[in-house]
Amino acid sequence: MKTVKYGLSALGLAIGMAATGVSMSVSAAEPTLAEADYEKAKLQYFQRCAGCHGTLRKGATGKNLEPKSTMKKGQKRLEKIIALGTEGGMNNFDDLFTKKEIANMATFIQMEPPVPPEMSLEQMRSHTKEYVAPKDYPTKPMHGLNWKNFFVVIERDAGTAAIIDGDTKKIITHIDTGYAVHVIKGTEHHKIDHAKDVGRFWYTIGRDGKVNKIDLWQTPDKMLVAETKMAYDARDIAVSGDGKYVIAGGYWPAHFVIMDAVTLNPLKVVSTRGYNTKGEFINEARVAAIYTSPLTSSFIVAVKETGQMLQVDYTDLDNLTITSIASAEFLHDGFFDPSGRYFQIAANASNKMVVIDTIERKLEAMIEVDALPHPGPGANWIDKECGPVGGTTHLGVGLVSVWGNDPMGHPDKAWKLCYEVETDGAGAFIRTHETSQYVWADQLKHPEPEVQQSVQVFDKDTHEIVKTIRVTTEPGKAALHMEFNNDGSEVWVSVWNRKDAKNPTGEIVVYDAKTLKELYRIKGLTTPTGKFNVHNRMNHKT
Amino acid sequence: MKTVKYGLSALGLAIGMAATGVSMSVSAAEPTLAEADYEKAKLQYFQRCAGCHGTLRKGATGKNLEPKSTMKKGQKRLEKIIALGTEGGMNNFDDLFTKKEIANMATFIQMEPPVPPEMSLEQMRSHTKEYVAPKDYPTKPMHGLNWKNFFVVIERDAGTAAIIDGDTKKIITHIDTGYAVHVIKGTEHHKIDHAKDVGRFWYTIGRDGKVNKIDLWQTPDKMLVAETKMAYDARDIAVSGDGKYVIAGGYWPAHFVIMDAVTLNPLKVVSTRGYNTKGEFINEARVAAIYTSPLTSSFIVAVKETGQMLQVDYTDLDNLTITSIASAEFLHDGFFDPSGRYFQIAANASNKMVVIDTIERKLEAMIEVDALPHPGPGANWIDKECGPVGGTTHLGVGLVSVWGNDPMGHPDKAWKLCYEVETDGAGAFIRTHETSQYVWADQLKHPEPEVQQSVQVFDKDTHEIVKTIRVTTEPGKAALHMEFNNDGSEVWVSVWNRKDAKNPTGEIVVYDAKTLKELYRIKGLTTPTGKFNVHNRMNHKT
Ligand code: DHE
Ligand code: DHE
Ligand code: HEC
Ligand code: HEC
């Protein structure tokens, strides 16, 4: 096997050459890997680590992992961190990687990060495929089912999306979406724009930047109707209020792409590379949350590393108007308040919730919260004292933070912490429903199985945890992500088979939203993570 | 002397590594230069070539000069092109460089281009200097002169700006501005915003990104009141209608910076890197023309390589709204129509004049013209047949192109070529005045001295050239850039001592605007290029 060295990074070199004018050289002391090991570590890094630490390893949710940081720690210490994780939010990987893979990863992150290539609009277009011609789309649902209570479910490691009938709990089909879909969004009701057949079309975004279009009116075997690719690495997607455009954001290249929602043909690409709020240039300025503003004809695009919230007007793509709202680094996941005017988003490594006013197109507030807020789909409800509130879980601490979000009705409470609820472990997703007395929080980030496999439920009035539900006890499995059904009578929780990720040994456990008792186990799912109820999502029930 | 090799470029390497995963190596066949020669060629390239070919040598006004292009031509052919220039717009450098410098330059451009470093807001701020405290600014002019007929004159290679009294033709002072100022702009009258003391403060932008503030009310020795630096390489600048902000654009880094017009402190930096109109990512997306829209509270920023015209709202820098108007590559220099609504700009290598509607914030038209349009300050006048028209010289051909620019009054003529006037040689600057019967065009780009040293004047009614004026006959000197005085009775033309650039052997020749006869020679100027009459510029007399 050939042993190769990867010496100087492109960017390090660029600066180095410009500043010193000295010729490059490959130092003999640098760590090396055999080519096959290097390629494997590169792929694993990209799939498992880049999301938090960045493709260029500049750090974001996780810390900087450039050689200047990692060389100081050394091989042994790095192996230990990767294997066991840390209290501060770093995952353990001893359940996913072999000893050798961990050792190679520790070496890999002491080498200069390779810089991935660009992607042009033409390259994206070469991936656009039509599976069903728009002229052959049905004019009414072909299956006679109550599609507005369907759940669209990510089967992460199977590369599929399952469509589950919420009425019967039957898995209707597994749609081939490709590698690790991260988010799926459908058309939604909008205040001023009107999409045809709201809730019918759903769009997936994969970690590999692949976009798929799903038609819920089709017969199950034909639900996948189109496909394209808009980046090498991506996380979020949204559909315009008029249903004409789909927008998706790239982690790499750092850009967002607006596509024709009928054909998925990429129409416009806009770079997000730029300056952070301190005025430092960021090459890897990744797009995290993307939403459609329910009250205005615009998209909301969160640029993680620059702390810029972009409000992108979609009425004229050739003369594209964007308001860049400076907030705080590192923007990640967000959700609208019940009025649809305010977007509430975690600037996670700044320990802040950022609030944007989409009517005035400006920063409304920044709320100081505990370590690494992460609301996932988020939750809004009414508090007896504070009035309308929003809440978030935290990646860094077992806590739910709750703040007032009604500046009109409750100006004294607005954008201030109302109360906090301690949970057993750090989590990623919070959820409730207007019909429910309870708020649900998962504990996905906790290293111990008992906690990671349990979700906690607290009462909206007493602020007390009323129940800790152990969703599974099987080793290698984690409980995460709650979604209510259409009328709010059930709560669905995913059991993610992280360890046995190639087999359909994951499940969704359905609970009675009132009694908190288990009702069903939907089996035969491979690594289910996020799930999206058509009725709730199309009607902004957050 | 140490011999060093500069092997692979940072960007080439980046792509290479990502695509092939192969280790870098420095090929033995590559051209090399001794370190001192390399550094000198690098500096000369940056000062003399990068403007047209790009710092990264990707090509713009000039062709691509990366090794993949230049290696094919070879040393001898490259030397010849650099020494003698070409018919297609490439300058001759045999008058500026020695034989050895030309040979080294030919070698240098066969080597990979070094990538220059970034610049943060903090770095910019470290260059901000106050020479006169704002509290010490005078409350009325301190010199009793008719400052509204002052000319602010660039003395390119002296690193100064001369202030010349238009009434007396006396040089009042030479202000130390640093290396190669490119453009100087002052506060202007605005339709909705109101600056204090319009026309009083002037701002220079150097090729090195340095910005200076000049106070024309000061005693001559104190006119330089503040300074900063916003890039390593820059070309244009503008002042907001309310006089509060100064904006300047970087060639490298590719960004624009908004500064406090009082202190010059940099407040906001926005990257212009992004996608061109074909959807290809451009790292070196340079800012060319920058103007203030006279009717709206916004700046106009032309991004050369991406073909994007940015209309930047300056009313809220923290929530910055920008409309990105896709037009054509490579945007360069422009001017407003007489109504102030339409901005007319050359997309030079696309052979187009692009027209932006600043009220609707959208593309109004694109006019096909001959090779490499370059209007410089531009010219608007009334044509008997076409009504209001605009005109441009061309870098690539001896021609003035004239188009209708009154879509309200003359819709059938608007944004169409009205007529063309052939001149003896390609030029860079056109100028007229509302009181004048004539339009003036220089022939700066023509290789032969007789032509390069002459400007041509044509009649607005007959469209015929009425006079060819040989401005100078001295070897190594060129005639360029015309500016009228305040009442339009005189035309000032620069004689640029390109060869003897270190000495004050340049001059400005003043002509009677009616008789076209020479009136004065203002001597003692070092390499005068652009000059700006206070009255005309503050009142949009273009
Ligand atoms: C930007 C982003 C969003 C959109 C937020 C919004 O719409 O407000 C999002 C949403 C999500 C959503 C949608 C939540 C919703 O209900 O709307 C889910 C289910 C989800 C499951 C996961 N995410 Fe996610 N996720 C990232 C990014 C994002 N995730 C990461 O960068 C991170 C931290 C690391 C990585 O390498 O990707 C990451 C890890 C995960 C997981 O490990 C999860 C649990 C499983 C998986 O798919 O890998 N993320
Ligand atoms: C972007 C830009 C502007 C602003 C246009 C506007 O406001 O509409 C401008 C304006 C100008 C103006 C302002 C014209 C005016 O009256 O408004 C002048 C005098 C000027 C003298 C020159 N320019 Fe200029 N100039 C460049 C860029 C620009 N020049 C280049 O990139 C280029 C082609 C090559 C380079 O290496 O810089 C270039 C070469 C020159 C010259 O060689 C000139 C003649 C002398 C010099 O300074 O080097 N440019
Ligand atoms: C879900 C987010 C997340 C993922 C995925 C993740 N990390 Fe981390 N990582 C973190 C956080 C947060 C920290 C800081 C932990 C702390 O301070 O205790 C961290 C810390 C580290 C550190 C210690 C750095 C230091 O300077 O202290 C190393 C090494 C590391 N991660 C490597 C990896 C590798 C390798 C992977 C993939 C195999 C990975 N991480 C995946 C979030 C993540
Ligand atoms: C004012 C603009 C301008 C400047 C300044 C300029 N060039 Fe050029 N250059 C051009 C143009 C335009 C062309 C294309 C000419 C043609 O096609 O005939 C060109 C062509 C060339 C070519 C031939 C490329 C080919 O593939 O045919 C070389 C080599 C070159 N330039 C080198 C340089 C060097 C070195 C400098 C500085 C010392 C420089 N240029 C400065 C505009 C410029």
GROMACS .gro file of N, CA and C in nm, chain A residues 4-11 13-15 17-18 21-24 26 35 38-39 42 114-122 253 255 268-271 273-275 278-281 283 308 316-326 361-363, chain B residues 4-10 13-15 17-18 20-24 26 35 38-39 42 114-122 253 255 268-271 273-275 278-281 283 308 316 318-326 361-363:
model
  357
    4VAL      N    1   0.105   0.799   0.155
    4VAL     CA    2   0.109   0.936   0.104
    4VAL      C    3   0.106   1.035   0.219
    5LYS      N    4   0.157   1.149   0.190
    5LYS     CA    5   0.157   1.256   0.289
    5LYS      C    6   0.073   1.370   0.236
    6TYR      N    7  -0.005   1.428   0.321
    6TYR     CA    8  -0.080   1.547   0.283
    6TYR      C    9  -0.027   1.660   0.366
    7GLY      N   10   0.055   1.740   0.304
    7GLY     CA   11   0.134   1.835   0.382
    7GLY      C   12   0.060   1.961   0.420
    8LEU      N   13   0.062   2.059   0.334
    8LEU     CA   14   0.009   2.189   0.369
    8LEU      C   15  -0.131   2.205   0.315
    9SER      N   16  -0.217   2.265   0.393
    9SER     CA   17  -0.352   2.288   0.343
    9SER      C   18  -0.347   2.402   0.244
   10ALA      N   19  -0.447   2.403   0.158
   10ALA     CA   20  -0.456   2.507   0.057
   10ALA      C   21  -0.462   2.643   0.122
   11LEU      N   22  -0.544   2.658   0.224
   11LEU     CA   23  -0.563   2.790   0.280
   11LEU      C   24  -0.443   2.832   0.364
   13LEU      N   25  -0.149   2.739   0.321
   13LEU     CA   26  -0.045   2.767   0.224
   13LEU      C   27  -0.063   2.905   0.163
   14ALA      N   28  -0.188   2.934   0.130
   14ALA     CA   29  -0.216   3.062   0.065
   14ALA      C   30  -0.167   3.176   0.154
   15ILE      N   31  -0.206   3.173   0.278
   15ILE     CA   32  -0.167   3.278   0.371
   15ILE      C   33  -0.015   3.277   0.386
   17MET      N   34   0.219   3.170   0.189
   17MET     CA   35   0.292   3.220   0.074
   17MET      C   36   0.284   3.370   0.063
   18ALA      N   37   0.164   3.420   0.085
   18ALA     CA   38   0.145   3.563   0.068
   18ALA      C   39   0.223   3.638   0.175
   21GLY      N   40   0.630   3.456   0.157
   21GLY     CA   41   0.697   3.435   0.029
   21GLY      C   42   0.791   3.315   0.029
   22VAL      N   43   0.780   3.230   0.128
   22VAL     CA   44   0.872   3.117   0.136
   22VAL      C   45   0.813   2.996   0.065
   23SER      N   46   0.895   2.922   0.001
   23SER     CA   47   0.852   2.804  -0.073
   23SER      C   48   0.792   2.700   0.022
   24MET      N   49   0.698   2.622  -0.030
   24MET     CA   50   0.636   2.520   0.054
   24MET      C   51   0.730   2.402   0.073
   26VAL      N   52   0.728   1.990   0.280
   26VAL     CA   53   0.653   1.895   0.361
   26VAL      C   54   0.745   1.848   0.474
   35GLU      N   55  -0.275   0.545   0.220
   35GLU     CA   56  -0.375   0.611   0.137
   35GLU      C   57  -0.518   0.563   0.165
   38TYR      N   58  -0.634   0.695   0.490
   38TYR     CA   59  -0.661   0.838   0.478
   38TYR      C   60  -0.798   0.861   0.415
   39GLU      N   61  -0.825   0.790   0.305
   39GLU     CA   62  -0.953   0.809   0.235
   39GLU      C   63  -1.071   0.771   0.324
   42LYS      N   64  -1.110   1.031   0.594
   42LYS     CA   65  -1.164   1.152   0.532
   42LYS      C   66  -1.316   1.139   0.517
  114PRO      N   67  -0.818   1.857   0.387
  114PRO     CA   68  -0.830   1.878   0.243
  114PRO      C   69  -0.948   1.971   0.214
  115VAL      N   70  -0.934   2.056   0.115
  115VAL     CA   71  -1.042   2.148   0.080
  115VAL      C   72  -1.126   2.088  -0.032
  116PRO      N   73  -1.255   2.077  -0.009
  116PRO     CA   74  -1.341   2.017  -0.113
  116PRO      C   75  -1.364   2.113  -0.230
  117PRO      N   76  -1.405   2.063  -0.344
  117PRO     CA   77  -1.422   2.147  -0.464
  117PRO      C   78  -1.549   2.231  -0.462
  118GLU      N   79  -1.560   2.320  -0.558
  118GLU     CA   80  -1.680   2.400  -0.577
  118GLU      C   81  -1.786   2.320  -0.652
  119MET      N   82  -1.907   2.377  -0.665
  119MET     CA   83  -2.011   2.315  -0.747
  119MET      C   84  -2.087   2.424  -0.821
  120SER      N   85  -2.088   2.416  -0.953
  120SER     CA   86  -2.155   2.519  -1.033
  120SER      C   87  -2.302   2.481  -1.056
  121LEU      N   88  -2.379   2.580  -1.099
  121LEU     CA   89  -2.520   2.558  -1.132
  121LEU      C   90  -2.532   2.449  -1.239
  122GLU      N   91  -2.439   2.452  -1.333
  122GLU     CA   92  -2.442   2.352  -1.441
  122GLU      C   93  -2.420   2.212  -1.385
  253PRO      N   94  -2.052   2.334  -0.097
  253PRO     CA   95  -2.008   2.473  -0.084
  253PRO      C   96  -2.104   2.554   0.003
  255HIS      N   97  -2.340   2.788   0.036
  255HIS     CA   98  -2.431   2.864  -0.051
  255HIS      C   99  -2.574   2.815  -0.031
  268LYS      N  100  -3.102   2.928  -0.919
  268LYS     CA  101  -3.021   3.039  -0.868
  268LYS      C  102  -2.935   2.988  -0.753
  269VAL      N  103  -2.809   3.028  -0.753
  269VAL     CA  104  -2.721   2.991  -0.642
  269VAL      C  105  -2.659   3.118  -0.587
  270VAL      N  106  -2.659   3.130  -0.455
  270VAL     CA  107  -2.605   3.250  -0.389
  270VAL      C  108  -2.506   3.206  -0.282
  271SER      N  109  -2.385   3.260  -0.289
  271SER     CA  110  -2.282   3.225  -0.193
  271SER      C  111  -2.310   3.288  -0.057
  273ARG      N  112  -2.048   3.278   0.179
  273ARG     CA  113  -1.917   3.313   0.234
  273ARG      C  114  -1.915   3.462   0.264
  274GLY      N  115  -1.856   3.497   0.372
  274GLY     CA  116  -1.854   3.639   0.404
  274GLY      C  117  -1.800   3.664   0.542
  275TYR      N  118  -1.836   3.778   0.597
  275TYR     CA  119  -1.778   3.823   0.723
  275TYR      C  120  -1.871   3.792   0.840
  278LYS      N  121  -1.789   3.996   1.382
  278LYS     CA  122  -1.669   4.070   1.423
  278LYS      C  123  -1.592   4.124   1.303
  279GLY      N  124  -1.637   4.092   1.182
  279GLY     CA  125  -1.569   4.143   1.063
  279GLY      C  126  -1.453   4.056   1.019
  280GLU      N  127  -1.455   3.927   1.053
  280GLU     CA  128  -1.352   3.833   1.005
  280GLU      C  129  -1.409   3.752   0.889
  281PHE      N  130  -1.328   3.734   0.784
  281PHE     CA  131  -1.377   3.660   0.669
  281PHE      C  132  -1.385   3.510   0.698
  283ASN      N  133  -1.456   3.149   0.517
  283ASN     CA  134  -1.472   3.077   0.391
  283ASN      C  135  -1.580   2.970   0.403
  308GLN      N  136  -2.508   3.570   1.041
  308GLN     CA  137  -2.598   3.652   0.959
  308GLN      C  138  -2.726   3.575   0.930
  316ASP      N  139  -3.850   3.791  -0.704
  316ASP     CA  140  -3.775   3.824  -0.826
  316ASP      C  141  -3.633   3.768  -0.813
  317LEU      N  142  -3.610   3.653  -0.871
  317LEU     CA  143  -3.480   3.587  -0.852
  317LEU      C  144  -3.368   3.656  -0.930
  318ASP      N  145  -3.401   3.723  -1.041
  318ASP     CA  146  -3.296   3.789  -1.120
  318ASP      C  147  -3.248   3.918  -1.055
  319ASN      N  148  -3.336   3.979  -0.978
  319ASN     CA  149  -3.300   4.100  -0.904
  319ASN      C  150  -3.329   4.068  -0.758
  320LEU      N  151  -3.238   3.994  -0.699
  320LEU     CA  152  -3.266   3.925  -0.573
  320LEU      C  153  -3.234   4.016  -0.454
  321THR      N  154  -3.336   4.044  -0.373
  321THR     CA  155  -3.317   4.130  -0.257
  321THR      C  156  -3.301   4.046  -0.130
  322ILE      N  157  -3.193   4.072  -0.059
  322ILE     CA  158  -3.163   3.999   0.063
  322ILE      C  159  -3.132   4.099   0.173
  323THR      N  160  -3.196   4.083   0.288
  323THR     CA  161  -3.157   4.162   0.405
  323THR      C  162  -3.071   4.073   0.493
  324SER      N  163  -2.952   4.123   0.524
  324SER     CA  164  -2.858   4.046   0.604
  324SER      C  165  -2.860   4.102   0.745
  325ILE      N  166  -2.919   4.025   0.835
  325ILE     CA  167  -2.941   4.071   0.972
  325ILE      C  168  -2.830   4.015   1.060
  326ALA      N  169  -2.744   4.103   1.109
  326ALA     CA  170  -2.631   4.058   1.192
  326ALA      C  171  -2.682   4.020   1.330
  361ARG      N  172  -3.786   4.316   0.909
  361ARG     CA  173  -3.659   4.262   0.856
  361ARG      C  174  -3.540   4.313   0.936
  362LYS      N  175  -3.548   4.290   1.067
  362LYS     CA  176  -3.437   4.333   1.153
  362LYS      C  177  -3.427   4.245   1.277
  363LEU      N  178  -3.314   4.261   1.345
  363LEU     CA  179  -3.294   4.188   1.470
  363LEU      C  180  -3.392   4.241   1.573
  546VAL      N  181   1.434   3.009  -0.531
  546VAL     CA  182   1.317   2.939  -0.474
  546VAL      C  183   1.219   2.902  -0.584
  547LYS      N  184   1.143   2.803  -0.554
  547LYS     CA  185   1.040   2.760  -0.648
  547LYS      C  186   0.905   2.781  -0.585
  548TYR      N  187   0.811   2.829  -0.661
  548TYR     CA  188   0.674   2.840  -0.614
  548TYR      C  189   0.592   2.744  -0.696
  549GLY      N  190   0.564   2.631  -0.637
  549GLY     CA  191   0.510   2.522  -0.718
  549GLY      C  192   0.362   2.532  -0.746
  550LEU      N  193   0.284   2.480  -0.657
  550LEU     CA  194   0.141   2.469  -0.683
  550LEU      C  195   0.068   2.582  -0.617
  551SER      N  196  -0.032   2.636  -0.684
  551SER     CA  197  -0.111   2.742  -0.622
  551SER      C  198  -0.200   2.682  -0.516
  552ALA      N  199  -0.240   2.767  -0.424
  552ALA     CA  200  -0.327   2.722  -0.317
  552ALA      C  201  -0.456   2.667  -0.373
  555LEU      N  202  -0.414   2.354  -0.583
  555LEU     CA  203  -0.386   2.245  -0.492
  555LEU      C  204  -0.513   2.195  -0.425
  556ALA      N  205  -0.594   2.291  -0.383
  556ALA     CA  206  -0.715   2.255  -0.311
  556ALA      C  207  -0.800   2.163  -0.397
  557ILE      N  208  -0.823   2.205  -0.519
  557ILE     CA  209  -0.905   2.126  -0.609
  557ILE      C  210  -0.836   1.993  -0.635
  559MET      N  211  -0.624   1.823  -0.460
  559MET     CA  212  -0.628   1.730  -0.348
  559MET      C  213  -0.765   1.668  -0.333
  560ALA      N  214  -0.865   1.753  -0.345
  560ALA     CA  215  -1.001   1.703  -0.324
  560ALA      C  216  -1.037   1.604  -0.433
  562THR      N  217  -0.834   1.431  -0.656
  562THR     CA  218  -0.755   1.312  -0.683
  562THR      C  219  -0.698   1.248  -0.557
  563GLY      N  220  -0.688   1.325  -0.450
  563GLY     CA  221  -0.630   1.270  -0.329
  563GLY      C  222  -0.481   1.243  -0.342
  564VAL      N  223  -0.418   1.298  -0.443
  564VAL     CA  224  -0.276   1.270  -0.463
  564VAL      C  225  -0.191   1.376  -0.395
  565SER      N  226  -0.082   1.334  -0.340
  565SER     CA  227   0.008   1.425  -0.272
  565SER      C  228   0.065   1.528  -0.369
  566MET      N  229   0.096   1.646  -0.315
  566MET     CA  230   0.152   1.750  -0.401
  566MET      C  231   0.298   1.721  -0.434
  568VAL      N  232   0.647   1.921  -0.659
  568VAL     CA  233   0.692   2.034  -0.738
  568VAL      C  234   0.768   1.978  -0.858
  577GLU      N  235   1.486   3.468  -0.579
  577GLU     CA  236   1.388   3.523  -0.485
  577GLU      C  237   1.364   3.673  -0.506
  580TYR      N  238   1.170   3.730  -0.814
  580TYR     CA  239   1.031   3.688  -0.793
  580TYR      C  240   0.954   3.797  -0.721
  581GLU      N  241   1.011   3.846  -0.613
  581GLU     CA  242   0.942   3.948  -0.533
  581GLU      C  243   0.917   4.074  -0.616
  584LYS      N  244   0.649   4.003  -0.869
  584LYS     CA  245   0.520   3.993  -0.798
  584LYS      C  246   0.464   4.133  -0.773
  656PRO      N  247   0.057   3.357  -0.649
  656PRO     CA  248   0.043   3.352  -0.503
  656PRO      C  249  -0.091   3.413  -0.462
  657VAL      N  250  -0.153   3.356  -0.359
  657VAL     CA  251  -0.282   3.409  -0.314
  657VAL      C  252  -0.260   3.507  -0.198
  658PRO      N  253  -0.312   3.627  -0.211
  658PRO     CA  254  -0.293   3.727  -0.104
  658PRO      C  255  -0.381   3.697   0.018
  659PRO      N  256  -0.347   3.753   0.133
  659PRO     CA  257  -0.421   3.724   0.257
  659PRO      C  258  -0.554   3.798   0.267
  660GLU      N  259  -0.632   3.763   0.368
  660GLU     CA  260  -0.758   3.832   0.398
  660GLU      C  261  -0.730   3.960   0.477
  661MET      N  262  -0.834   4.040   0.501
  661MET     CA  263  -0.821   4.158   0.586
  661MET      C  264  -0.949   4.172   0.669
  662SER      N  265  -0.934   4.172   0.801
  662SER     CA  266  -1.051   4.181   0.889
  662SER      C  267  -1.083   4.327   0.920
  663LEU      N  268  -1.202   4.350   0.971
  663LEU     CA  269  -1.244   4.484   1.013
  663LEU      C  270  -1.145   4.539   1.116
  664GLU      N  271  -1.100   4.452   1.205
  664GLU     CA  272  -1.006   4.496   1.308
  664GLU      C  273  -0.875   4.543   1.245
  795PRO      N  274  -0.899   4.213  -0.058
  795PRO     CA  275  -1.003   4.111  -0.069
  795PRO      C  276  -1.125   4.163  -0.146
  797HIS      N  277  -1.440   4.267  -0.153
  797HIS     CA  278  -1.544   4.309  -0.059
  797HIS      C  279  -1.568   4.459  -0.073
  810LYS      N  280  -1.851   4.841   0.854
  810LYS     CA  281  -1.916   4.720   0.801
  810LYS      C  282  -1.839   4.672   0.680
  811VAL      N  283  -1.818   4.542   0.672
  811VAL     CA  284  -1.752   4.486   0.554
  811VAL      C  285  -1.840   4.374   0.500
  812VAL      N  286  -1.860   4.373   0.369
  812VAL     CA  287  -1.947   4.274   0.304
  812VAL      C  288  -1.869   4.209   0.189
  813SER      N  289  -1.862   4.078   0.190
  813SER     CA  290  -1.790   4.005   0.086
  813SER      C  291  -1.868   4.009  -0.046
  815ARG      N  292  -1.755   3.790  -0.297
  815ARG     CA  293  -1.730   3.660  -0.361
  815ARG      C  294  -1.862   3.590  -0.385
  816GLY      N  295  -1.874   3.525  -0.495
  816GLY     CA  296  -2.001   3.460  -0.520
  816GLY      C  297  -2.009   3.406  -0.660
  817TYR      N  298  -2.130   3.390  -0.708
  817TYR     CA  299  -2.153   3.324  -0.836
  817TYR      C  300  -2.174   3.425  -0.948
  820LYS      N  301  -2.353   3.280  -1.485
  820LYS     CA  302  -2.367   3.141  -1.532
  820LYS      C  303  -2.375   3.042  -1.416
  821GLY      N  304  -2.359   3.092  -1.292
  821GLY     CA  305  -2.365   3.004  -1.176
  821GLY      C  306  -2.233   2.938  -1.143
  822GLU      N  307  -2.120   3.001  -1.182
  822GLU     CA  308  -1.988   2.949  -1.144
  822GLU      C  309  -1.933   3.031  -1.028
  823PHE      N  310  -1.873   2.966  -0.930
  823PHE     CA  311  -1.822   3.038  -0.814
  823PHE      C  312  -1.694   3.114  -0.850
  825ASN      N  313  -1.393   3.335  -0.679
  825ASN     CA  314  -1.328   3.378  -0.555
  825ASN      C  315  -1.282   3.523  -0.564
  850GLN      N  316  -2.277   4.102  -1.115
  850GLN     CA  317  -2.387   4.140  -1.025
  850GLN      C  318  -2.375   4.288  -0.991
  858ASP      N  319  -2.970   5.123   0.720
  858ASP     CA  320  -2.958   5.037   0.838
  858ASP      C  321  -2.846   4.936   0.813
  860ASP      N  322  -2.686   4.741   1.023
  860ASP     CA  323  -2.692   4.615   1.098
  860ASP      C  324  -2.789   4.516   1.035
  861ASN      N  325  -2.887   4.569   0.967
  861ASN     CA  326  -2.985   4.485   0.896
  861ASN      C  327  -2.978   4.532   0.750
  862LEU      N  328  -2.874   4.487   0.684
  862LEU     CA  329  -2.833   4.547   0.556
  862LEU      C  330  -2.907   4.483   0.439
  863THR      N  331  -2.984   4.564   0.366
  863THR     CA  332  -3.059   4.513   0.253
  863THR      C  333  -2.985   4.542   0.122
  864ILE      N  334  -2.965   4.436   0.046
  864ILE     CA  335  -2.894   4.446  -0.081
  864ILE      C  336  -2.976   4.378  -0.189
  865THR      N  337  -2.998   4.448  -0.300
  865THR     CA  338  -3.057   4.382  -0.416
  865THR      C  339  -2.945   4.349  -0.513
  866SER      N  340  -2.937   4.222  -0.549
  866SER     CA  341  -2.831   4.177  -0.638
  866SER      C  342  -2.891   4.158  -0.777
  867ILE      N  343  -2.855   4.250  -0.866
  867ILE     CA  344  -2.915   4.254  -0.999
  867ILE      C  345  -2.821   4.184  -1.097
  868ALA      N  346  -2.863   4.069  -1.148
  868ALA     CA  347  -2.777   3.993  -1.238
  868ALA      C  348  -2.775   4.061  -1.375
  903ARG      N  349  -3.508   4.891  -0.875
  903ARG     CA  350  -3.400   4.801  -0.833
  903ARG      C  351  -3.397   4.674  -0.919
  904LYS      N  352  -3.387   4.698  -1.048
  904LYS     CA  353  -3.382   4.584  -1.139
  904LYS      C  354  -3.306   4.619  -1.267
  905LEU      N  355  -3.276   4.516  -1.342
  905LEU     CA  356  -3.209   4.536  -1.471
  905LEU      C  357  -3.306   4.604  -1.565
   0.00000   0.00000   0.00000
